[in-house]
PDB file of C-alpha atoms and ligand atoms in Angstrom:
ATOM      1  CA  MET A  11    -100.396  68.111 -74.478  1.00 88.00           C
ATOM      2  CA  THR A  12    -101.748  69.431 -71.201  1.00 93.00           C
ATOM      3  CA  ILE A  13    -100.350  68.264 -67.887  1.00 97.00           C
ATOM      4  CA  LYS A  14    -102.809  68.731 -65.056  1.00 97.00           C
ATOM      5  CA  ILE A  15    -101.711  70.681 -62.007  1.00 98.00           C
ATOM      6  CA  LYS A  16    -103.397  69.107 -58.996  1.00 98.00           C
ATOM      7  CA  THR A  17    -105.096  71.263 -56.358  1.00 98.00           C
ATOM      8  CA  PRO A  18    -104.093  70.919 -52.693  1.00 98.00           C
ATOM      9  CA  THR A  19    -107.295  68.924 -52.131  1.00 98.00           C
ATOM     10  CA  GLU A  20    -106.398  66.546 -54.948  1.00 98.00           C
ATOM     11  CA  LEU A  21    -102.836  66.203 -53.681  1.00 99.00           C
ATOM     12  CA  GLN A  22    -104.182  65.226 -50.266  1.00 99.00           C
ATOM     13  CA  ALA A  23    -106.368  62.539 -51.866  1.00 99.00           C
ATOM     14  CA  MET A  24    -103.358  61.220 -53.791  1.00 98.00           C
ATOM     15  CA  ARG A  25    -101.240  61.167 -50.649  1.00 98.00           C
ATOM     16  CA  ILE A  26    -103.846  58.852 -49.132  1.00 99.00           C
ATOM     17  CA  ALA A  27    -104.169  56.654 -52.230  1.00 99.00           C
ATOM     18  CA  GLY A  28    -100.377  56.415 -52.546  1.00 99.00           C
ATOM     19  CA  LYS A  29     -99.937  55.333 -48.940  1.00 98.00           C
ATOM     20  CA  LEU A  30    -102.632  52.684 -49.356  1.00 99.00           C
ATOM     21  CA  ALA A  31    -100.891  51.285 -52.460  1.00 99.00           C
ATOM     22  CA  ALA A  32     -97.609  51.154 -50.506  1.00 98.00           C
ATOM     23  CA  ASP A  33     -99.388  49.367 -47.657  1.00 99.00           C
ATOM     24  CA  VAL A  34    -100.443  46.579 -50.039  1.00 99.00           C
ATOM     25  CA  LEU A  35     -96.795  45.919 -50.953  1.00 99.00           C
ATOM     26  CA  GLU A  36     -95.833  45.928 -47.270  1.00 99.00           C
ATOM     27  CA  MET A  37     -98.645  43.530 -46.457  1.00 99.00           C
ATOM     28  CA  ILE A  38     -97.694  41.030 -49.177  1.00 99.00           C
ATOM     29  CA  ALA A  39     -93.921  41.084 -48.559  1.00 98.00           C
ATOM     30  CA  PRO A  40     -93.783  38.203 -46.035  1.00 98.00           C
ATOM     31  CA  HIS A  41     -95.798  36.035 -48.444  1.00 98.00           C
ATOM     32  CA  ILE A  42     -93.145  36.213 -51.182  1.00 98.00           C
ATOM     33  CA  VAL A  43     -91.391  32.904 -50.530  1.00 98.00           C
ATOM     34  CA  PRO A  44     -90.425  29.867 -52.636  1.00 98.00           C
ATOM     35  CA  GLY A  45     -93.613  27.975 -53.467  1.00 98.00           C
ATOM     36  CA  ALA A  46     -95.939  30.976 -53.196  1.00 99.00           C
ATOM     37  CA  ASN A  47     -98.651  30.712 -55.842  1.00 99.00           C
ATOM     38  CA  THR A  48     -99.109  33.915 -57.863  1.00 99.00           C
ATOM     39  CA  GLY A  49    -102.872  33.417 -58.198  1.00 99.00           C
ATOM     40  CA  GLU A  50    -103.112  33.131 -54.415  1.00 99.00           C
ATOM     41  CA  LEU A  51    -100.896  36.182 -53.895  1.00 99.00           C
ATOM     42  CA  ASN A  52    -103.267  38.154 -56.121  1.00 99.00           C
ATOM     43  CA  GLN A  53    -106.236  36.899 -54.117  1.00 99.00           C
ATOM     44  CA  ILE A  54    -104.625  37.946 -50.812  1.00 99.00           C
ATOM     45  CA  MET A  55    -103.924  41.424 -52.198  1.00 99.00           C
ATOM     46  CA  HIS A  56    -107.401  41.735 -53.707  1.00 99.00           C
ATOM     47  CA  ASN A  57    -109.075  40.829 -50.418  1.00 99.00           C
ATOM     48  CA  PHE A  58    -106.859  43.246 -48.487  1.00 99.00           C
ATOM     49  CA  MET A  59    -107.649  46.111 -50.874  1.00 99.00           C
ATOM     50  CA  VAL A  60    -111.377  45.519 -51.043  1.00 99.00           C
ATOM     51  CA  ASN A  61    -112.138  44.291 -47.506  1.00 99.00           C
ATOM     52  CA  GLU A  62    -109.520  45.952 -45.294  1.00 98.00           C
ATOM     53  CA  GLN A  63    -108.716  49.181 -47.137  1.00 99.00           C
ATOM     54  CA  GLY A  64    -111.930  49.896 -48.969  1.00 99.00           C
ATOM     55  CA  THR A  65    -109.880  50.578 -52.092  1.00 99.00           C
ATOM     56  CA  ILE A  66    -110.628  49.550 -55.661  1.00 99.00           C
ATOM     57  CA  PRO A  67    -107.905  47.508 -57.414  1.00 99.00           C
ATOM     58  CA  ALA A  68    -107.392  49.733 -60.468  1.00 99.00           C
ATOM     59  CA  THR A  69    -105.937  47.036 -62.697  1.00 98.00           C
ATOM     60  CA  LEU A  70    -108.936  44.692 -62.378  1.00 99.00           C
ATOM     61  CA  ASN A  71    -110.830  44.917 -65.691  1.00 98.00           C
ATOM     62  CA  TYR A  72    -108.652  47.860 -66.765  1.00 98.00           C
ATOM     63  CA  HIS A  73    -108.826  47.489 -70.566  1.00 98.00           C
ATOM     64  CA  GLY A  74    -109.784  43.913 -69.706  1.00 98.00           C
ATOM     65  CA  PHE A  75    -106.825  43.087 -67.429  1.00 98.00           C
ATOM     66  CA  PRO A  76    -108.003  40.065 -65.397  1.00 98.00           C
ATOM     67  CA  ALA A  77    -106.340  40.617 -61.985  1.00 99.00           C
ATOM     68  CA  SER A  78    -105.956  43.011 -59.056  1.00 99.00           C
ATOM     69  CA  CYS A  79    -102.205  43.449 -59.495  1.00 99.00           C
ATOM     70  CA  CYS A  80     -99.459  42.582 -61.956  1.00 99.00           C
ATOM     71  CA  ILE A  81     -96.926  39.891 -61.017  1.00 99.00           C
ATOM     72  CA  SER A  82     -93.967  39.785 -63.375  1.00 99.00           C
ATOM     73  CA  VAL A  83     -91.409  37.012 -62.805  1.00 99.00           C
ATOM     74  CA  ASN A  84     -87.845  36.853 -64.182  1.00 99.00           C
ATOM     75  CA  HIS A  85     -87.919  37.629 -67.944  1.00 99.00           C
ATOM     76  CA  VAL A  86     -91.422  39.103 -67.703  1.00 99.00           C
ATOM     77  CA  VAL A  87     -90.944  42.864 -68.061  1.00 99.00           C
ATOM     78  CA  CYS A  88     -94.389  44.027 -66.916  1.00 99.00           C
ATOM     79  CA  HIS A  89     -98.133  43.241 -66.893  1.00 99.00           C
ATOM     80  CA  GLY A  90     -97.603  39.633 -65.797  1.00 99.00           C
ATOM     81  CA  ILE A  91    -100.961  38.019 -65.013  1.00 99.00           C
ATOM     82  CA  PRO A  92    -101.274  36.263 -61.631  1.00 99.00           C
ATOM     83  CA  ASP A  93    -101.962  32.602 -62.313  1.00 98.00           C
ATOM     84  CA  PHE A  94    -103.025  29.708 -60.073  1.00 98.00           C
ATOM     85  CA  LYS A  95    -100.844  27.476 -62.292  1.00 98.00           C
ATOM     86  CA  LYS A  96     -97.694  29.484 -61.474  1.00 98.00           C
ATOM     87  CA  SER A  97     -95.683  29.403 -58.257  1.00 98.00           C
ATOM     88  CA  LEU A  98     -92.514  31.238 -57.307  1.00 99.00           C
ATOM     89  CA  LYS A  99     -89.333  29.224 -56.950  1.00 98.00           C
ATOM     90  CA  ASN A 100     -86.035  29.743 -55.194  1.00 98.00           C
ATOM     91  CA  GLY A 101     -83.865  32.166 -57.187  1.00 98.00           C
ATOM     92  CA  ASP A 102     -86.709  33.990 -58.956  1.00 99.00           C
ATOM     93  CA  ILE A 103     -86.898  37.760 -59.087  1.00 99.00           C
ATOM     94  CA  VAL A 104     -90.426  39.138 -59.136  1.00 99.00           C
ATOM     95  CA  ASN A 105     -92.073  42.526 -59.541  1.00 99.00           C
ATOM     96  CA  ILE A 106     -95.424  43.157 -57.906  1.00 99.00           C
ATOM     97  CA  ASP A 107     -97.230  46.239 -59.210  1.00 99.00           C
ATOM     98  CA  VAL A 108    -100.229  47.562 -57.291  1.00 99.00           C
ATOM     99  CA  THR A 109    -102.569  50.401 -58.196  1.00 99.00           C
ATOM    100  CA  VAL A 110    -105.435  51.339 -55.892  1.00 99.00           C
ATOM    101  CA  ILE A 111    -108.241  53.853 -56.242  1.00 99.00           C
ATOM    102  CA  LYS A 112    -109.423  55.642 -53.094  1.00 99.00           C
ATOM    103  CA  ASN A 113    -112.019  58.413 -53.223  1.00 98.00           C
ATOM    104  CA  GLY A 114    -111.526  58.635 -56.977  1.00 98.00           C
ATOM    105  CA  TYR A 115    -107.735  59.034 -56.972  1.00 99.00           C
ATOM    106  CA  HIS A 116    -105.016  56.564 -57.932  1.00 99.00           C
ATOM    107  CA  GLY A 117    -101.837  55.420 -56.177  1.00 99.00           C
ATOM    108  CA  ASP A 118     -99.459  53.261 -58.245  1.00 99.00           C
ATOM    109  CA  THR A 119     -96.303  51.535 -57.002  1.00 99.00           C
ATOM    110  CA  SER A 120     -94.216  48.449 -57.616  1.00 99.00           C
ATOM    111  CA  ARG A 121     -91.124  46.796 -56.277  1.00 99.00           C
ATOM    112  CA  MET A 122     -88.889  43.804 -56.840  1.00 99.00           C
ATOM    113  CA  PHE A 123     -88.710  40.848 -54.489  1.00 99.00           C
ATOM    114  CA  GLU A 124     -85.897  38.307 -54.467  1.00 99.00           C
ATOM    115  CA  VAL A 125     -87.253  34.813 -53.806  1.00 98.00           C
ATOM    116  CA  GLY A 126     -84.965  32.813 -51.538  1.00 98.00           C
ATOM    117  CA  ASP A 127     -81.357  32.915 -52.721  1.00 98.00           C
ATOM    118  CA  VAL A 128     -80.925  34.660 -56.066  1.00 98.00           C
ATOM    119  CA  LYS A 129     -77.807  34.665 -58.255  1.00 98.00           C
ATOM    120  CA  PRO A 130     -75.485  37.663 -57.810  1.00 98.00           C
ATOM    121  CA  PHE A 131     -76.237  38.975 -61.337  1.00 98.00           C
ATOM    122  CA  ALA A 132     -79.981  38.868 -60.651  1.00 98.00           C
ATOM    123  CA  HIS A 133     -79.499  40.656 -57.336  1.00 98.00           C
ATOM    124  CA  ARG A 134     -77.351  43.256 -59.071  1.00 98.00           C
ATOM    125  CA  LEU A 135     -80.050  43.869 -61.729  1.00 99.00           C
ATOM    126  CA  CYS A 136     -82.679  44.453 -59.031  1.00 98.00           C
ATOM    127  CA  GLN A 137     -80.337  46.800 -57.181  1.00 98.00           C
ATOM    128  CA  VAL A 138     -79.380  48.849 -60.247  1.00 98.00           C
ATOM    129  CA  ALA A 139     -83.027  49.143 -61.322  1.00 98.00           C
ATOM    130  CA  HIS A 140     -83.784  50.444 -57.814  1.00 98.00           C
ATOM    131  CA  GLU A 141     -80.960  52.955 -58.054  1.00 98.00           C
ATOM    132  CA  CYS A 142     -82.309  54.034 -61.451  1.00 98.00           C
ATOM    133  CA  LEU A 143     -85.674  54.822 -59.857  1.00 98.00           C
ATOM    134  CA  TRP A 144     -84.048  56.916 -57.129  1.00 98.00           C
ATOM    135  CA  LEU A 145     -81.688  58.710 -59.499  1.00 98.00           C
ATOM    136  CA  GLY A 146     -84.713  59.643 -61.634  1.00 98.00           C
ATOM    137  CA  ILE A 147     -86.640  60.839 -58.585  1.00 98.00           C
ATOM    138  CA  ALA A 148     -83.663  62.926 -57.434  1.00 98.00           C
ATOM    139  CA  GLN A 149     -83.953  65.015 -60.622  1.00 98.00           C
ATOM    140  CA  VAL A 150     -87.517  66.100 -59.838  1.00 98.00           C
ATOM    141  CA  LYS A 151     -87.916  69.765 -58.965  1.00 98.00           C
ATOM    142  CA  PRO A 152     -89.517  72.840 -60.519  1.00 98.00           C
ATOM    143  CA  ASP A 153     -87.988  73.803 -63.896  1.00 98.00           C
ATOM    144  CA  ALA A 154     -86.170  70.499 -64.322  1.00 99.00           C
ATOM    145  CA  THR A 155     -87.302  68.642 -67.436  1.00 99.00           C
ATOM    146  CA  LEU A 156     -88.337  65.090 -68.180  1.00 99.00           C
ATOM    147  CA  TRP A 157     -85.041  64.804 -70.071  1.00 98.00           C
ATOM    148  CA  ASP A 158     -83.190  65.162 -66.769  1.00 99.00           C
ATOM    149  CA  VAL A 159     -85.213  62.303 -65.276  1.00 99.00           C
ATOM    150  CA  ALA A 160     -84.795  60.051 -68.319  1.00 99.00           C
ATOM    151  CA  ASN A 161     -81.104  60.804 -68.750  1.00 98.00           C
ATOM    152  CA  ALA A 162     -80.263  60.011 -65.121  1.00 98.00           C
ATOM    153  CA  ILE A 163     -81.982  56.627 -65.432  1.00 98.00           C
ATOM    154  CA  GLN A 164     -80.550  55.673 -68.812  1.00 99.00           C
ATOM    155  CA  THR A 165     -77.013  56.725 -67.914  1.00 98.00           C
ATOM    156  CA  HIS A 166     -76.939  54.595 -64.770  1.00 98.00           C
ATOM    157  CA  ALA A 167     -78.504  51.543 -66.440  1.00 98.00           C
ATOM    158  CA  GLU A 168     -76.119  51.631 -69.397  1.00 98.00           C
ATOM    159  CA  HIS A 169     -73.078  52.375 -67.204  1.00 98.00           C
ATOM    160  CA  ASN A 170     -73.837  48.985 -65.636  1.00 98.00           C
ATOM    161  CA  ASN A 171     -74.220  47.337 -69.064  1.00 98.00           C
ATOM    162  CA  PHE A 172     -77.952  46.948 -68.662  1.00 99.00           C
ATOM    163  CA  SER A 173     -80.585  48.346 -71.039  1.00 99.00           C
ATOM    164  CA  VAL A 174     -83.733  50.456 -70.692  1.00 99.00           C
ATOM    165  CA  VAL A 175     -87.084  49.258 -72.036  1.00 99.00           C
ATOM    166  CA  ARG A 176     -88.429  51.689 -74.662  1.00 98.00           C
ATOM    167  CA  GLU A 177     -91.988  50.507 -75.242  1.00 98.00           C
ATOM    168  CA  TYR A 178     -93.407  51.131 -71.743  1.00 98.00           C
ATOM    169  CA  CYS A 179     -93.040  54.175 -69.552  1.00 98.00           C
ATOM    170  CA  GLY A 180     -94.246  56.054 -66.483  1.00 99.00           C
ATOM    171  CA  HIS A 181     -97.239  58.373 -66.662  1.00 98.00           C
ATOM    172  CA  GLY A 182     -99.163  61.214 -65.181  1.00 98.00           C
ATOM    173  CA  ILE A 183    -101.715  59.947 -62.671  1.00 99.00           C
ATOM    174  CA  GLY A 184    -104.661  61.334 -60.737  1.00 98.00           C
ATOM    175  CA  ALA A 185    -108.378  60.811 -61.234  1.00 98.00           C
ATOM    176  CA  GLU A 186    -107.267  58.777 -64.271  1.00 98.00           C
ATOM    177  CA  PHE A 187    -104.882  55.815 -64.050  1.00 98.00           C
ATOM    178  CA  HIS A 188    -102.784  56.957 -67.013  1.00 98.00           C
ATOM    179  CA  GLU A 189    -102.674  60.691 -67.703  1.00 98.00           C
ATOM    180  CA  GLU A 190    -100.289  62.896 -69.650  1.00 98.00           C
ATOM    181  CA  PRO A 191     -97.351  63.136 -69.823  1.00 98.00           C
ATOM    182  CA  GLN A 192     -95.538  59.910 -70.627  1.00 98.00           C
ATOM    183  CA  ILE A 193     -92.466  59.540 -68.420  1.00 99.00           C
ATOM    184  CA  LEU A 194     -89.818  57.956 -70.645  1.00 98.00           C
ATOM    185  CA  HIS A 195     -86.850  56.298 -68.979  1.00 98.00           C
ATOM    186  CA  TYR A 196     -84.442  56.985 -71.873  1.00 98.00           C
ATOM    187  CA  ALA A 197     -83.442  60.402 -73.110  1.00 98.00           C
ATOM    188  CA  THR A 198     -84.823  61.927 -76.308  1.00 98.00           C
ATOM    189  CA  PRO A 199     -84.396  65.601 -77.331  1.00 98.00           C
ATOM    190  CA  GLU A 200     -88.152  66.366 -77.165  1.00 98.00           C
ATOM    191  CA  LEU A 201     -88.129  65.663 -73.433  1.00 98.00           C
ATOM    192  CA  LYS A 202     -86.204  68.898 -72.881  1.00 98.00           C
ATOM    193  CA  ASP A 203     -89.424  70.782 -73.664  1.00 98.00           C
ATOM    194  CA  ILE A 204     -91.428  69.171 -70.865  1.00 98.00           C
ATOM    195  CA  VAL A 205     -90.756  71.328 -67.830  1.00 98.00           C
ATOM    196  CA  LEU A 206     -91.758  70.230 -64.324  1.00 98.00           C
ATOM    197  CA  LYS A 207     -94.031  72.486 -62.273  1.00 98.00           C
ATOM    198  CA  PRO A 208     -95.328  72.197 -58.693  1.00 98.00           C
ATOM    199  CA  GLY A 209     -98.538  70.184 -58.473  1.00 98.00           C
ATOM    200  CA  MET A 210     -97.747  67.811 -61.323  1.00 99.00           C
ATOM    201  CA  VAL A 211     -98.164  64.163 -60.259  1.00 99.00           C
ATOM    202  CA  PHE A 212     -96.661  61.228 -62.136  1.00 99.00           C
ATOM    203  CA  THR A 213     -94.994  57.866 -61.789  1.00 99.00           C
ATOM    204  CA  ILE A 214     -91.391  56.927 -62.490  1.00 99.00           C
ATOM    205  CA  GLU A 215     -91.127  53.205 -63.181  1.00 99.00           C
ATOM    206  CA  PRO A 216     -87.999  52.174 -65.074  1.00 99.00           C
ATOM    207  CA  MET A 217     -87.894  48.671 -66.562  1.00 99.00           C
ATOM    208  CA  ILE A 218     -84.238  47.613 -66.802  1.00 99.00           C
ATOM    209  CA  ASN A 219     -83.091  44.546 -68.750  1.00 99.00           C
ATOM    210  CA  LEU A 220     -80.057  42.375 -68.118  1.00 98.00           C
ATOM    211  CA  GLY A 221     -79.566  41.860 -71.854  1.00 98.00           C
ATOM    212  CA  LYS A 222     -80.983  43.755 -74.817  1.00 99.00           C
ATOM    213  CA  SER A 223     -83.823  46.264 -74.497  1.00 99.00           C
ATOM    214  CA  GLY A 224     -86.213  44.546 -76.920  1.00 99.00           C
ATOM    215  CA  VAL A 225     -89.546  43.241 -75.654  1.00 99.00           C
ATOM    216  CA  LYS A 226     -92.302  41.056 -77.033  1.00 98.00           C
ATOM    217  CA  LEU A 227     -96.010  40.760 -76.186  1.00 98.00           C
ATOM    218  CA  LEU A 228     -97.218  37.224 -75.509  1.00 98.00           C
ATOM    219  CA  GLY A 229    -100.354  35.707 -77.005  1.00 98.00           C
ATOM    220  CA  ASP A 230    -102.429  36.588 -73.936  1.00 98.00           C
ATOM    221  CA  HIS A 231    -102.128  40.230 -75.137  1.00 98.00           C
ATOM    222  CA  TRP A 232    -100.846  41.349 -71.710  1.00 98.00           C
ATOM    223  CA  THR A 233     -97.627  39.655 -70.649  1.00 99.00           C
ATOM    224  CA  VAL A 234     -94.585  41.588 -71.857  1.00 99.00           C
ATOM    225  CA  VAL A 235     -91.331  39.589 -71.962  1.00 99.00           C
ATOM    226  CA  THR A 236     -87.762  40.335 -72.985  1.00 99.00           C
ATOM    227  CA  ARG A 237     -87.057  39.217 -76.567  1.00 99.00           C
ATOM    228  CA  ASP A 238     -83.826  37.570 -75.444  1.00 99.00           C
ATOM    229  CA  ARG A 239     -85.588  35.944 -72.455  1.00 98.00           C
ATOM    230  CA  LYS A 240     -83.024  37.436 -70.071  1.00 99.00           C
ATOM    231  CA  LEU A 241     -84.083  38.952 -66.748  1.00 99.00           C
ATOM    232  CA  SER A 242     -85.853  42.303 -66.316  1.00 99.00           C
ATOM    233  CA  ALA A 243     -86.433  44.385 -63.170  1.00 99.00           C
ATOM    234  CA  GLN A 244     -88.700  47.349 -62.345  1.00 99.00           C
ATOM    235  CA  TRP A 245     -89.479  49.640 -59.408  1.00 99.00           C
ATOM    236  CA  GLU A 246     -92.174  52.337 -59.334  1.00 99.00           C
ATOM    237  CA  HIS A 247     -93.229  55.277 -57.216  1.00 99.00           C
ATOM    238  CA  THR A 248     -95.958  57.919 -57.560  1.00 99.00           C
ATOM    239  CA  LEU A 249     -94.737  61.418 -56.712  1.00 99.00           C
ATOM    240  CA  THR A 250     -95.548  65.097 -57.008  1.00 99.00           C
ATOM    241  CA  VAL A 251     -93.392  68.098 -57.815  1.00 99.00           C
ATOM    242  CA  THR A 252     -93.220  70.490 -54.829  1.00 98.00           C
ATOM    243  CA  PRO A 253     -91.925  74.083 -54.755  1.00 98.00           C
ATOM    244  CA  THR A 254     -88.536  72.774 -53.596  1.00 97.00           C
ATOM    245  CA  GLY A 255     -88.291  69.273 -55.085  1.00 98.00           C
ATOM    246  CA  TYR A 256     -90.565  66.271 -54.784  1.00 98.00           C
ATOM    247  CA  GLU A 257     -92.851  64.400 -52.428  1.00 98.00           C
ATOM    248  CA  ILE A 258     -93.284  60.642 -52.884  1.00 98.00           C
ATOM    249  CA  PHE A 259     -96.813  59.406 -52.186  1.00 98.00           C
ATOM    250  CA  THR A 260     -96.036  55.663 -52.215  1.00 98.00           C
ATOM    251  CA  LEU A 261     -93.178  55.413 -49.695  1.00 98.00           C
ATOM    252  CA  ARG A 262     -93.194  52.262 -47.567  1.00 98.00           C
ATOM    253  CA  THR A 263     -92.549  52.274 -43.829  1.00 97.00           C
ATOM    254  CA  GLY A 264     -88.912  53.095 -43.168  1.00 96.00           C
ATOM    255  CA  GLU A 265     -88.076  53.328 -46.876  1.00 98.00           C
ATOM    256  CA  GLN A 266     -84.947  55.360 -47.614  1.00 94.00           C
ATOM    257  CA  PRO A 267     -83.522  56.577 -50.919  1.00 91.00           C
ATOM    258  CA  VAL A 268     -81.190  54.053 -52.535  1.00 94.00           C
ATOM    259  CA  LEU A 269     -78.520  55.969 -54.386  1.00 90.00           C
ATOM    260  CA  PRO A 270     -75.380  54.427 -55.839  1.00 90.00           C
ATOM    261  CA  ASN A 271     -71.816  55.420 -55.132  1.00 76.00           C
ATOM    262  CA  ILE A 272     -71.017  56.931 -58.494  1.00 58.00           C
ATOM    263  CA  GLU A 273     -67.343  56.376 -59.231  1.00 49.00           C
TER     264      GLU A 273
HETATM  265  N1  MF3 B  15     -99.601  49.495 -62.817  1.00 88.40           N
HETATM  266  C1  MF3 B  15     -99.130  49.524 -64.190  1.00 88.40           C
HETATM  267  C2  MF3 B  15     -98.425  50.844 -64.355  1.00 88.40           C
HETATM  268  O1  MF3 B  15     -97.510  51.066 -63.619  1.00 88.40           O
HETATM  269  C3  MF3 B  15    -100.225  49.396 -65.180  1.00 88.40           C
HETATM  270  C4  MF3 B  15    -100.885  48.081 -65.153  1.00 88.40           C
HETATM  271  S1  MF3 B  15    -102.177  48.124 -66.265  1.00 88.40           S
HETATM  272  C5  MF3 B  15    -102.705  46.547 -66.303  1.00 88.40           C
HETATM  273  O2  MF3 B  15     -98.774  51.715 -65.108  1.00 88.40           O
HETATM  274  F1  MF3 B  15    -103.782  46.581 -66.987  1.00 88.40           F
HETATM  275  F2  MF3 B  15    -101.772  45.827 -66.854  1.00 88.40           F
HETATM  276  F3  MF3 B  15    -102.907  46.101 -65.083  1.00 88.40           F
HETATM  277 CO1   CO B  16     -97.762  50.365 -61.654  1.00 88.40          CO
HETATM  278 CO1   CO B  17     -97.583  53.151 -63.366  1.00 88.40          CO
END
């Protein structure tokens, strides 16, 4: 396996792509309300990317994916397909995952939205998944390993009696959407051999389930759901390793780290 080290010029391009991806999530936020139609949300984001940003929606036609973002509601783990027959309702939790291409480089980010008033356990799942992302990010620095990232995420999820999805993971990113290495969100011994170095760029994107970790692919060959049909939550950032730690490329305006009070 070879993990690309990006040049300063490439890092600058990814900084721009990352910010543009974050801007799409900021733009769509006020539209996430009860009754919002997921096909229409996709159309709003597509038009913004293509017409306002001059970005390419990386998911559109990616291995045949039919939309410009993924919208994953409730028990959908990831790769939910926006659908004019589906609208959000009060109490839903929804992940919107956006990847843009600008000047040949990718920026990939996702976040949860709570639609109207959600149940306390659903809110808690979204919050813990968010903390898992930030705890993983906090491990990133030169000579740390991908085990450190995975272990921080898994430990926090399981401490809260949630589970970590095994079948999908984060990824290196750059001129390609999905590059090496895979960024697992659960710890395995082999991960200790993957050592972080300045200039690596990858995503961290833990999928955390309320119930068991098992997932199932639906008949559309894209939509991934929890086997037990309980809720799932995911947050994602694109970041690089710097000489002293990390730099996140997909931060939203005013976004601050969300770290738990560990008892
Ligand atoms: N954005 C997703 C990720 O975080 C990938 C979506 S691929 C698609 O890696 F084809 F499903 F859109
Ligand atoms: Co993504
Ligand atoms: Co990703």
